[in-house]
mmCIF file of C-alpha atoms and ligand atoms in Angstrom:
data_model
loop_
_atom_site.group_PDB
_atom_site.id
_atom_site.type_symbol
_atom_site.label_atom_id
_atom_site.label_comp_id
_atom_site.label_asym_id
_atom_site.label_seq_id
_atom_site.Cartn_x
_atom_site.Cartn_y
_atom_site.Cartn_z
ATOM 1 C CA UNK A 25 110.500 106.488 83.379
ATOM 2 C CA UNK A 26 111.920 104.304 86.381
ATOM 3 C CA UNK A 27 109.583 101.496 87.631
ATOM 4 C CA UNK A 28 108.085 102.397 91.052
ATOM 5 C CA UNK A 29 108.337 100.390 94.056
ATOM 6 C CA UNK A 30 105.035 99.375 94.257
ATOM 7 C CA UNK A 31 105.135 97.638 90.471
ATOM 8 C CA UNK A 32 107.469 95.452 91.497
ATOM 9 C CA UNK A 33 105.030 93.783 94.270
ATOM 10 C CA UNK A 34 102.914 90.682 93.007
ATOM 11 C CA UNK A 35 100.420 89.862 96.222
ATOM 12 C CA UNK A 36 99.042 86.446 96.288
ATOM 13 C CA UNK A 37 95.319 86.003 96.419
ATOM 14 C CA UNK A 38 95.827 83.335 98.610
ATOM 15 C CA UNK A 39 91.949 83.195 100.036
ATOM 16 C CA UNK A 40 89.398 80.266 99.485
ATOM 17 C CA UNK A 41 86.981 82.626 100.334
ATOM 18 C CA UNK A 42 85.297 85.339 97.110
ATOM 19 C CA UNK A 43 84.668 87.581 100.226
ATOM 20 C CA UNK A 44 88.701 87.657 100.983
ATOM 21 C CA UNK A 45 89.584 88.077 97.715
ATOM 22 C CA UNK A 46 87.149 91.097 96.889
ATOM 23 C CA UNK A 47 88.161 92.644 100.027
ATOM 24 C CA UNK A 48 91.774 92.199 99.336
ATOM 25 C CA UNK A 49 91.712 93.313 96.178
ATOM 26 C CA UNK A 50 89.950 96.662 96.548
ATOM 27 C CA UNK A 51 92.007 97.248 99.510
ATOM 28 C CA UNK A 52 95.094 97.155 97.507
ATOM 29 C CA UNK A 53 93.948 98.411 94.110
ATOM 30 C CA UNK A 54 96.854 101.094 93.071
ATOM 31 C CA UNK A 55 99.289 99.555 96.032
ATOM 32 C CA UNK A 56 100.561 96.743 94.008
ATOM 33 C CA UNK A 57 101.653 96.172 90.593
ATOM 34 C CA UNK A 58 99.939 92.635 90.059
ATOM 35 C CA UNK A 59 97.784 90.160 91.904
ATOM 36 C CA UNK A 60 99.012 86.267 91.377
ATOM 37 C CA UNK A 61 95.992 83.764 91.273
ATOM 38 C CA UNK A 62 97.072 79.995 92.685
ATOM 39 C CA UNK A 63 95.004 76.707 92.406
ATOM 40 C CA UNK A 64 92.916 76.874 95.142
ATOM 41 C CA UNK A 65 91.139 80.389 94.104
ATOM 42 C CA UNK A 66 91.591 79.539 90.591
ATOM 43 C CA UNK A 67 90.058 75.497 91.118
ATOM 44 C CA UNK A 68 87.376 77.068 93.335
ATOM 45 C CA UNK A 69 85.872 79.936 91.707
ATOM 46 C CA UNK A 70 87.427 79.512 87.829
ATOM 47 C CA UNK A 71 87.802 81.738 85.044
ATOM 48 C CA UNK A 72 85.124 84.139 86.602
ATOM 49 C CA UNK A 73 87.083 85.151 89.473
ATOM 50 C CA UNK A 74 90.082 86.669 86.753
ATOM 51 C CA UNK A 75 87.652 88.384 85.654
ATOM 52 C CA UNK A 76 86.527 89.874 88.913
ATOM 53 C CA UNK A 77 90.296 90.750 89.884
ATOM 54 C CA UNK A 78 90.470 93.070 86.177
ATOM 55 C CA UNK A 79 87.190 94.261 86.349
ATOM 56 C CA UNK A 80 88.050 95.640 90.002
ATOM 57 C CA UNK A 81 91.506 96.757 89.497
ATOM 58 C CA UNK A 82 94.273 98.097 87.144
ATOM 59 C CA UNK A 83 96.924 95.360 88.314
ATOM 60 C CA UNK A 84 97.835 92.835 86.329
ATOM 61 C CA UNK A 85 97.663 89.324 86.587
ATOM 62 C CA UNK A 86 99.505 86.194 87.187
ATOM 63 C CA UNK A 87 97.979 82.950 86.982
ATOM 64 C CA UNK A 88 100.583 80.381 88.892
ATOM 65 C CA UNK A 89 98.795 76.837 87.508
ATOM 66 C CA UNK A 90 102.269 75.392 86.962
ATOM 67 C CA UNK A 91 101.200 73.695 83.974
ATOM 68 C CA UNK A 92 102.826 70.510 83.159
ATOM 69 C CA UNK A 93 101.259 68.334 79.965
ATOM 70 C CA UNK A 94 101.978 67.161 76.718
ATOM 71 C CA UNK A 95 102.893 70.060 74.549
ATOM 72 C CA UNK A 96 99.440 69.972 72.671
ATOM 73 C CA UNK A 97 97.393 69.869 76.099
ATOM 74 C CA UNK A 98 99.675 72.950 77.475
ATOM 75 C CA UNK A 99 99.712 74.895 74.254
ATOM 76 C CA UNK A 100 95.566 74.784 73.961
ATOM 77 C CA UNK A 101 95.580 75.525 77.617
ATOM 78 C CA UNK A 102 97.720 78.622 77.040
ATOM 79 C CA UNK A 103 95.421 79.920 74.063
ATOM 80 C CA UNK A 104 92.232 79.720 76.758
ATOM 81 C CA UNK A 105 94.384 81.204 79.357
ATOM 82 C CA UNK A 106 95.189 84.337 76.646
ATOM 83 C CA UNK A 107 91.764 84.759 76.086
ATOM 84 C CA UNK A 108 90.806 85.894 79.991
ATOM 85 C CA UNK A 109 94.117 88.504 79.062
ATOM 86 C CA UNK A 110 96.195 87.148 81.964
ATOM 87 C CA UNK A 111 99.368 88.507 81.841
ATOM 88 C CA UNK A 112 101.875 85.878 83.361
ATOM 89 C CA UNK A 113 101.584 82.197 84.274
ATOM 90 C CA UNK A 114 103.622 79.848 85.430
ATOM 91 C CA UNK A 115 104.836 76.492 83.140
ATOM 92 C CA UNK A 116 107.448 73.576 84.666
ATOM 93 C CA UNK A 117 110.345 73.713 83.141
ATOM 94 C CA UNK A 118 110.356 69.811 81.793
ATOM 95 C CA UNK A 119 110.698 70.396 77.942
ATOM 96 C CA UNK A 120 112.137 73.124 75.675
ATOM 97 C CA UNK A 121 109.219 71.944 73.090
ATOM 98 C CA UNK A 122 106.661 71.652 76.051
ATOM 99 C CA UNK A 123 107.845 75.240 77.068
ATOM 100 C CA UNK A 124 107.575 76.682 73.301
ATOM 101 C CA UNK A 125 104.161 75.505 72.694
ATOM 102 C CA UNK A 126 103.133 76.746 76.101
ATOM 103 C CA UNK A 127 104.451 80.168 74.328
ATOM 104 C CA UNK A 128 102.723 79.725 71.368
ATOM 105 C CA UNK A 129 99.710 79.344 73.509
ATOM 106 C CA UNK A 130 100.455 82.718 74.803
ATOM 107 C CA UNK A 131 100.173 84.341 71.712
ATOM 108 C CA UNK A 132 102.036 87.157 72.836
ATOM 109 C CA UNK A 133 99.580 88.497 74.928
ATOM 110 C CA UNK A 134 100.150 85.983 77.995
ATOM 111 C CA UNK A 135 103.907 85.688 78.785
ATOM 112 C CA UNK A 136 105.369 82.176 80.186
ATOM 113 C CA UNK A 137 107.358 82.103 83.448
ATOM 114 C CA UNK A 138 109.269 78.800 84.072
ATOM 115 C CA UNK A 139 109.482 76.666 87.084
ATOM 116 C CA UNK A 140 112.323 75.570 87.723
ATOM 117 C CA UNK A 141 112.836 73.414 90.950
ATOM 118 C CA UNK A 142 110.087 73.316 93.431
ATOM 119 C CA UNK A 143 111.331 75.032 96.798
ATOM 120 C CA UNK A 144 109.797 71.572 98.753
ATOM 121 C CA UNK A 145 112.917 69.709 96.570
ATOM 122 C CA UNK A 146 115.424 68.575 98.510
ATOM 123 C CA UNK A 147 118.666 66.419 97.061
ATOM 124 C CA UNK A 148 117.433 63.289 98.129
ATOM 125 C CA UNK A 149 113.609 64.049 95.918
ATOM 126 C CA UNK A 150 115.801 64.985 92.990
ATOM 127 C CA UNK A 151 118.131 61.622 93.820
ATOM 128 C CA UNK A 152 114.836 59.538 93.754
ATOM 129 C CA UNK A 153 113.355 61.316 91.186
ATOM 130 C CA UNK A 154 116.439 59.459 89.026
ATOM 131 C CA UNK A 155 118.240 62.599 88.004
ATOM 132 C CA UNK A 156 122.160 62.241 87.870
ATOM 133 C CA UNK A 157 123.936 62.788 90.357
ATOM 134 C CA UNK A 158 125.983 66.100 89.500
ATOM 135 C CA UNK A 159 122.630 67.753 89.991
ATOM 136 C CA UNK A 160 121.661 66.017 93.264
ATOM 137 C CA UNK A 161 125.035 67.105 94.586
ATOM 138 C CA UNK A 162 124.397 70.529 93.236
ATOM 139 C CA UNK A 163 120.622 71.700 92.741
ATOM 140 C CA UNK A 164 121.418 74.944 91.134
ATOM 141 C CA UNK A 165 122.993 73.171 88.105
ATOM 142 C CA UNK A 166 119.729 71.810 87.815
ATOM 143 C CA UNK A 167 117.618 75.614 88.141
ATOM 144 C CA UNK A 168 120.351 76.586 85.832
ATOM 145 C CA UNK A 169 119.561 74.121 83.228
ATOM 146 C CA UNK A 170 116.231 74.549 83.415
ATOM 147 C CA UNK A 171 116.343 78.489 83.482
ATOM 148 C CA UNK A 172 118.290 77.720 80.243
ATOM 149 C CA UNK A 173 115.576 75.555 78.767
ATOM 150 C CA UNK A 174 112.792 78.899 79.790
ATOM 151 C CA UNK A 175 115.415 81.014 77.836
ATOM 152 C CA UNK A 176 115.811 78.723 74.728
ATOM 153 C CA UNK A 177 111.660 78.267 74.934
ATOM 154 C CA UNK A 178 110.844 82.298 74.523
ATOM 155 C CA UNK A 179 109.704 82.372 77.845
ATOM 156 C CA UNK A 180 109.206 85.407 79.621
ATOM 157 C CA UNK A 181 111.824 84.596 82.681
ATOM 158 C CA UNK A 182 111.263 81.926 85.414
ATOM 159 C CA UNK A 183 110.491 81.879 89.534
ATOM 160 C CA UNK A 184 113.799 82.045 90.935
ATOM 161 C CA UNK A 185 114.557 82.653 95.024
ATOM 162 C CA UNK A 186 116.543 86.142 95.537
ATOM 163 C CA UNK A 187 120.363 84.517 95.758
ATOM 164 C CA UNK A 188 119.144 83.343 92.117
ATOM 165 C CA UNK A 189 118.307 86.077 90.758
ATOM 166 C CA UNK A 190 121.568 87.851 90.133
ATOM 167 C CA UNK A 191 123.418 84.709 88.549
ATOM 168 C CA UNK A 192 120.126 84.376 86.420
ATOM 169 C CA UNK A 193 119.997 87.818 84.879
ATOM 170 C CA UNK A 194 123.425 88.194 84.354
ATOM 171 C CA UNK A 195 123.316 84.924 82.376
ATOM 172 C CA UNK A 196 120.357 85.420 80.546
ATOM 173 C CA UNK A 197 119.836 89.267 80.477
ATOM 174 C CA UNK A 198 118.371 92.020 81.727
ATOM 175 C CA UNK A 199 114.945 91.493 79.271
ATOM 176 C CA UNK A 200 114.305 87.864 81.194
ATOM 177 C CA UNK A 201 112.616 88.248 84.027
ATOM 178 C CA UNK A 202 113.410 87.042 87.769
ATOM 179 C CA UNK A 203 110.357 86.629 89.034
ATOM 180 C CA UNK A 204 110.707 85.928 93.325
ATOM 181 C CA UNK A 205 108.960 84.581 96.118
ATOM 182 C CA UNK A 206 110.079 84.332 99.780
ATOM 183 C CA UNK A 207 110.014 87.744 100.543
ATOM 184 C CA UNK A 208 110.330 89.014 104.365
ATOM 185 C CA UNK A 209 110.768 92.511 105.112
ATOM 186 C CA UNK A 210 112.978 92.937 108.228
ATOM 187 C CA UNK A 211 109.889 94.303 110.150
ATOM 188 C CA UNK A 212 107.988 91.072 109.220
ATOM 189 C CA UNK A 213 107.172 88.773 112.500
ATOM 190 C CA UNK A 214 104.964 86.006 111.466
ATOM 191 C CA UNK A 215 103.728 83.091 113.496
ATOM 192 C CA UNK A 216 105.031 79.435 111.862
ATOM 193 C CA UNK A 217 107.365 81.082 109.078
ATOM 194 C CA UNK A 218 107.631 78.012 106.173
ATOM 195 C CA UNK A 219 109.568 80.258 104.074
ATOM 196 C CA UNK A 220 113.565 79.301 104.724
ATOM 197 C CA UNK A 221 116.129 81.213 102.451
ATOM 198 C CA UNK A 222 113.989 84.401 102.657
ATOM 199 C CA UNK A 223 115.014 87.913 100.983
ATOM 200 C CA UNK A 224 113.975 91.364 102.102
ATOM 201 C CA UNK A 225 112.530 93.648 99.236
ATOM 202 C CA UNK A 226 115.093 95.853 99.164
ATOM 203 C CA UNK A 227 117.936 92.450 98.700
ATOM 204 C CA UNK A 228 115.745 91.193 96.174
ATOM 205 C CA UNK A 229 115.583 94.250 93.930
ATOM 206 C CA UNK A 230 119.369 94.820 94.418
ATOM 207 C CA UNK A 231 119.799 91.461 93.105
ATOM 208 C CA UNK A 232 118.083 91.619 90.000
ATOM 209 C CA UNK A 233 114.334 90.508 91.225
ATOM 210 C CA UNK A 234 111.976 91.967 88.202
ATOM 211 C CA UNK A 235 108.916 91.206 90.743
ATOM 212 C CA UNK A 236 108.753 90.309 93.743
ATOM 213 C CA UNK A 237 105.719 87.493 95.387
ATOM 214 C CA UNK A 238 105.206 89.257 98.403
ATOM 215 C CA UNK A 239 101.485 87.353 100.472
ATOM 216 C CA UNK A 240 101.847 86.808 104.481
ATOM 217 C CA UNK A 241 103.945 90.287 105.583
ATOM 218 C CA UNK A 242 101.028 92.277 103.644
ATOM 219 C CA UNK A 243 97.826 90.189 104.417
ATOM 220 C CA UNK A 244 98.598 89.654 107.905
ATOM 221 C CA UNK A 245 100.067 93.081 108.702
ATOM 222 C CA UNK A 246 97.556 95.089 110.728
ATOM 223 C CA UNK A 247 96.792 97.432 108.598
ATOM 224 C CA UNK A 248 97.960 96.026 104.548
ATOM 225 C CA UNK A 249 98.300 99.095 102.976
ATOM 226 C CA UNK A 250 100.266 100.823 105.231
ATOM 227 C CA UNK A 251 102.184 97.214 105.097
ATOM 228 C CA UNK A 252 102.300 97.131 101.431
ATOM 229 C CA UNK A 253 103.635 101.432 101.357
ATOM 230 C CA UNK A 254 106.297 100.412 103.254
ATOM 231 C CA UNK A 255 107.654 97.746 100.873
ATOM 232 C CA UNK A 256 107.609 99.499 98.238
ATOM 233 C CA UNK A 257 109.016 102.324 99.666
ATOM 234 C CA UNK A 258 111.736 100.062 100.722
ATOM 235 C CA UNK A 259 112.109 99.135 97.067
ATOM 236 C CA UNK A 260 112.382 102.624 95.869
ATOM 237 C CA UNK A 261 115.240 103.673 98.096
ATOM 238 C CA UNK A 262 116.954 100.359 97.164
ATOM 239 C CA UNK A 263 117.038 101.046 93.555
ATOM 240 C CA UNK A 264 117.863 104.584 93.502
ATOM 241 C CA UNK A 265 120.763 103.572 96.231
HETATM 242 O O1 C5P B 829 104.885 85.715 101.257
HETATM 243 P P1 C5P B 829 104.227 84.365 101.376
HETATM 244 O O2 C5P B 829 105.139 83.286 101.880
HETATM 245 O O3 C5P B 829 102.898 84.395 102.090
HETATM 246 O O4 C5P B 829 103.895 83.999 99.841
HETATM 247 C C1 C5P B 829 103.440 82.761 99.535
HETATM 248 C C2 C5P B 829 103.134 82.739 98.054
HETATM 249 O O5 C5P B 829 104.340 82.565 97.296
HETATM 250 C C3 C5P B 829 102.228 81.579 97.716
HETATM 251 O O6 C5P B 829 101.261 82.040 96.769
HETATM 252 C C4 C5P B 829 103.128 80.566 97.108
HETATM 253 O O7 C5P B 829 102.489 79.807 96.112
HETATM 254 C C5 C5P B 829 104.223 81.414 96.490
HETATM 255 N N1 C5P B 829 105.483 80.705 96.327
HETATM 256 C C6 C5P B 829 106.313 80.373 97.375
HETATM 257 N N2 C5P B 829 107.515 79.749 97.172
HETATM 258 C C7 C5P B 829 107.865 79.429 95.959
HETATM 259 C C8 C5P B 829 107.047 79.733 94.874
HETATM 260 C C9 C5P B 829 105.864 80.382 95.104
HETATM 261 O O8 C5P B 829 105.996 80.611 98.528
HETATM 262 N N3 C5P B 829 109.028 78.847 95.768
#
């Protein structure tokens, strides 16, 4: 059976607030395919508030903590995080052994999606940051590399923007997934836009997105639903185009 439009969208339960969340959550139960949880919820209200999201809905979950640790520390964080039966979180790319302990971890039932280059890294970070300078001069050799290392590791796929997407799954396959953020559908006006080298749904799904990290064009529509409908109905008539 073909995916529907609405599994591809991940929202982002970007809140501080347990009120927020609840209410965002029951709102768009059945409208989205899975709900990501960042630091700030996740540092704020812990493990509990996973358990709220599954016990309230039938979407799955991604945990973005962007782990980073020695393998040991990442792969015993990955066995507690497989325990709460989290479905996707997020790992920096630093390490093919870090990497394949954090999917050890995982034990199958949590899958690992790599990092690859922070979207606040310009040349001149990476330059500082002592990497060589073939990647400085050319910062998708360096999401390429590490998109490699994801592969090598048994991860699940890695956060890529939509321009990467199609270079990424026709170099790794169609089983690794493109996971990707920076979404704006063309109807989208929001106030102070940080995302630069957005994608609309339908571009992102024609380029090989997998799922796509939809937050601001959904939470601050006026009515989310109808907001979140529309993408994915944008989705469906992409892939069936
Ligand atoms: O659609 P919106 O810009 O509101 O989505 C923001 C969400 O996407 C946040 O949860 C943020 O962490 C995530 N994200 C991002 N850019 C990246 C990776 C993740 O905006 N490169």
């Amino acid at each position: 059976m073909q995916k529907q439009g609405k599994e591809y969208i991940v929202f982002p339960l970007d809140f501080s607030s347990l009120k927020e969340t609840r209410d965002f959550v029951k709102m768009l139960d059945g409208q989205v395919g899975m709900f990501k949880i960042g630091l700030e919820l996740f540092i704020d209200q812990g493990p509990a508030v996973v358990k709220m999201v599954k016990e309230m809905s039938g979407a799955r979950i991604f945990l973005d903590l962007k782990l980073h640790d020695i393998s040991a520390t990442v792969q015993r964080a990955m066995a507690r995080v497989a325990d709460l039966n989290v479905d996707l979180v997020t790992v920096h790319c630093s390490s093919v052994s870090m990497l394949k302990k954090a999917v050890d971890g995982g034990q199958g039932k949590t899958g690992v999606l790599g990092v690859t280059l922070l979207t606040d890294n310009d040349a001149a970070m990476v330059d500082a940051a002592g990497f060589k300078n073939d990647f400085v001069d050319d910062l998708q050799k360096l999401v390429m590399l590490r998109a490699r290392m994801a592969k090598d590791a048994g991860c699940t796929g890695i956060v890529c923007s939509g321009n990467e997407a199609a270079t990424i799954k026709k170099r790794f396959g169609p089983s690794f997934l493109a996971v990707t953020p920076g979404i704006r559908p063309k109807w989208a006006v929001l106030k102070d836009d940080d995302q630069k080298r957005v994608t609309t749904p339908g571009q992102a799904v024609k380029l090989g997105s997998d799922l796509i990290v939809i937050g601001r064009p959904i939470k601050d529509a006026d009515d989310p639903v109808k907001a979140a409908q529309m993408v994915a109905a944008e989705i469906d008539s992409a892939v069936s185009e």
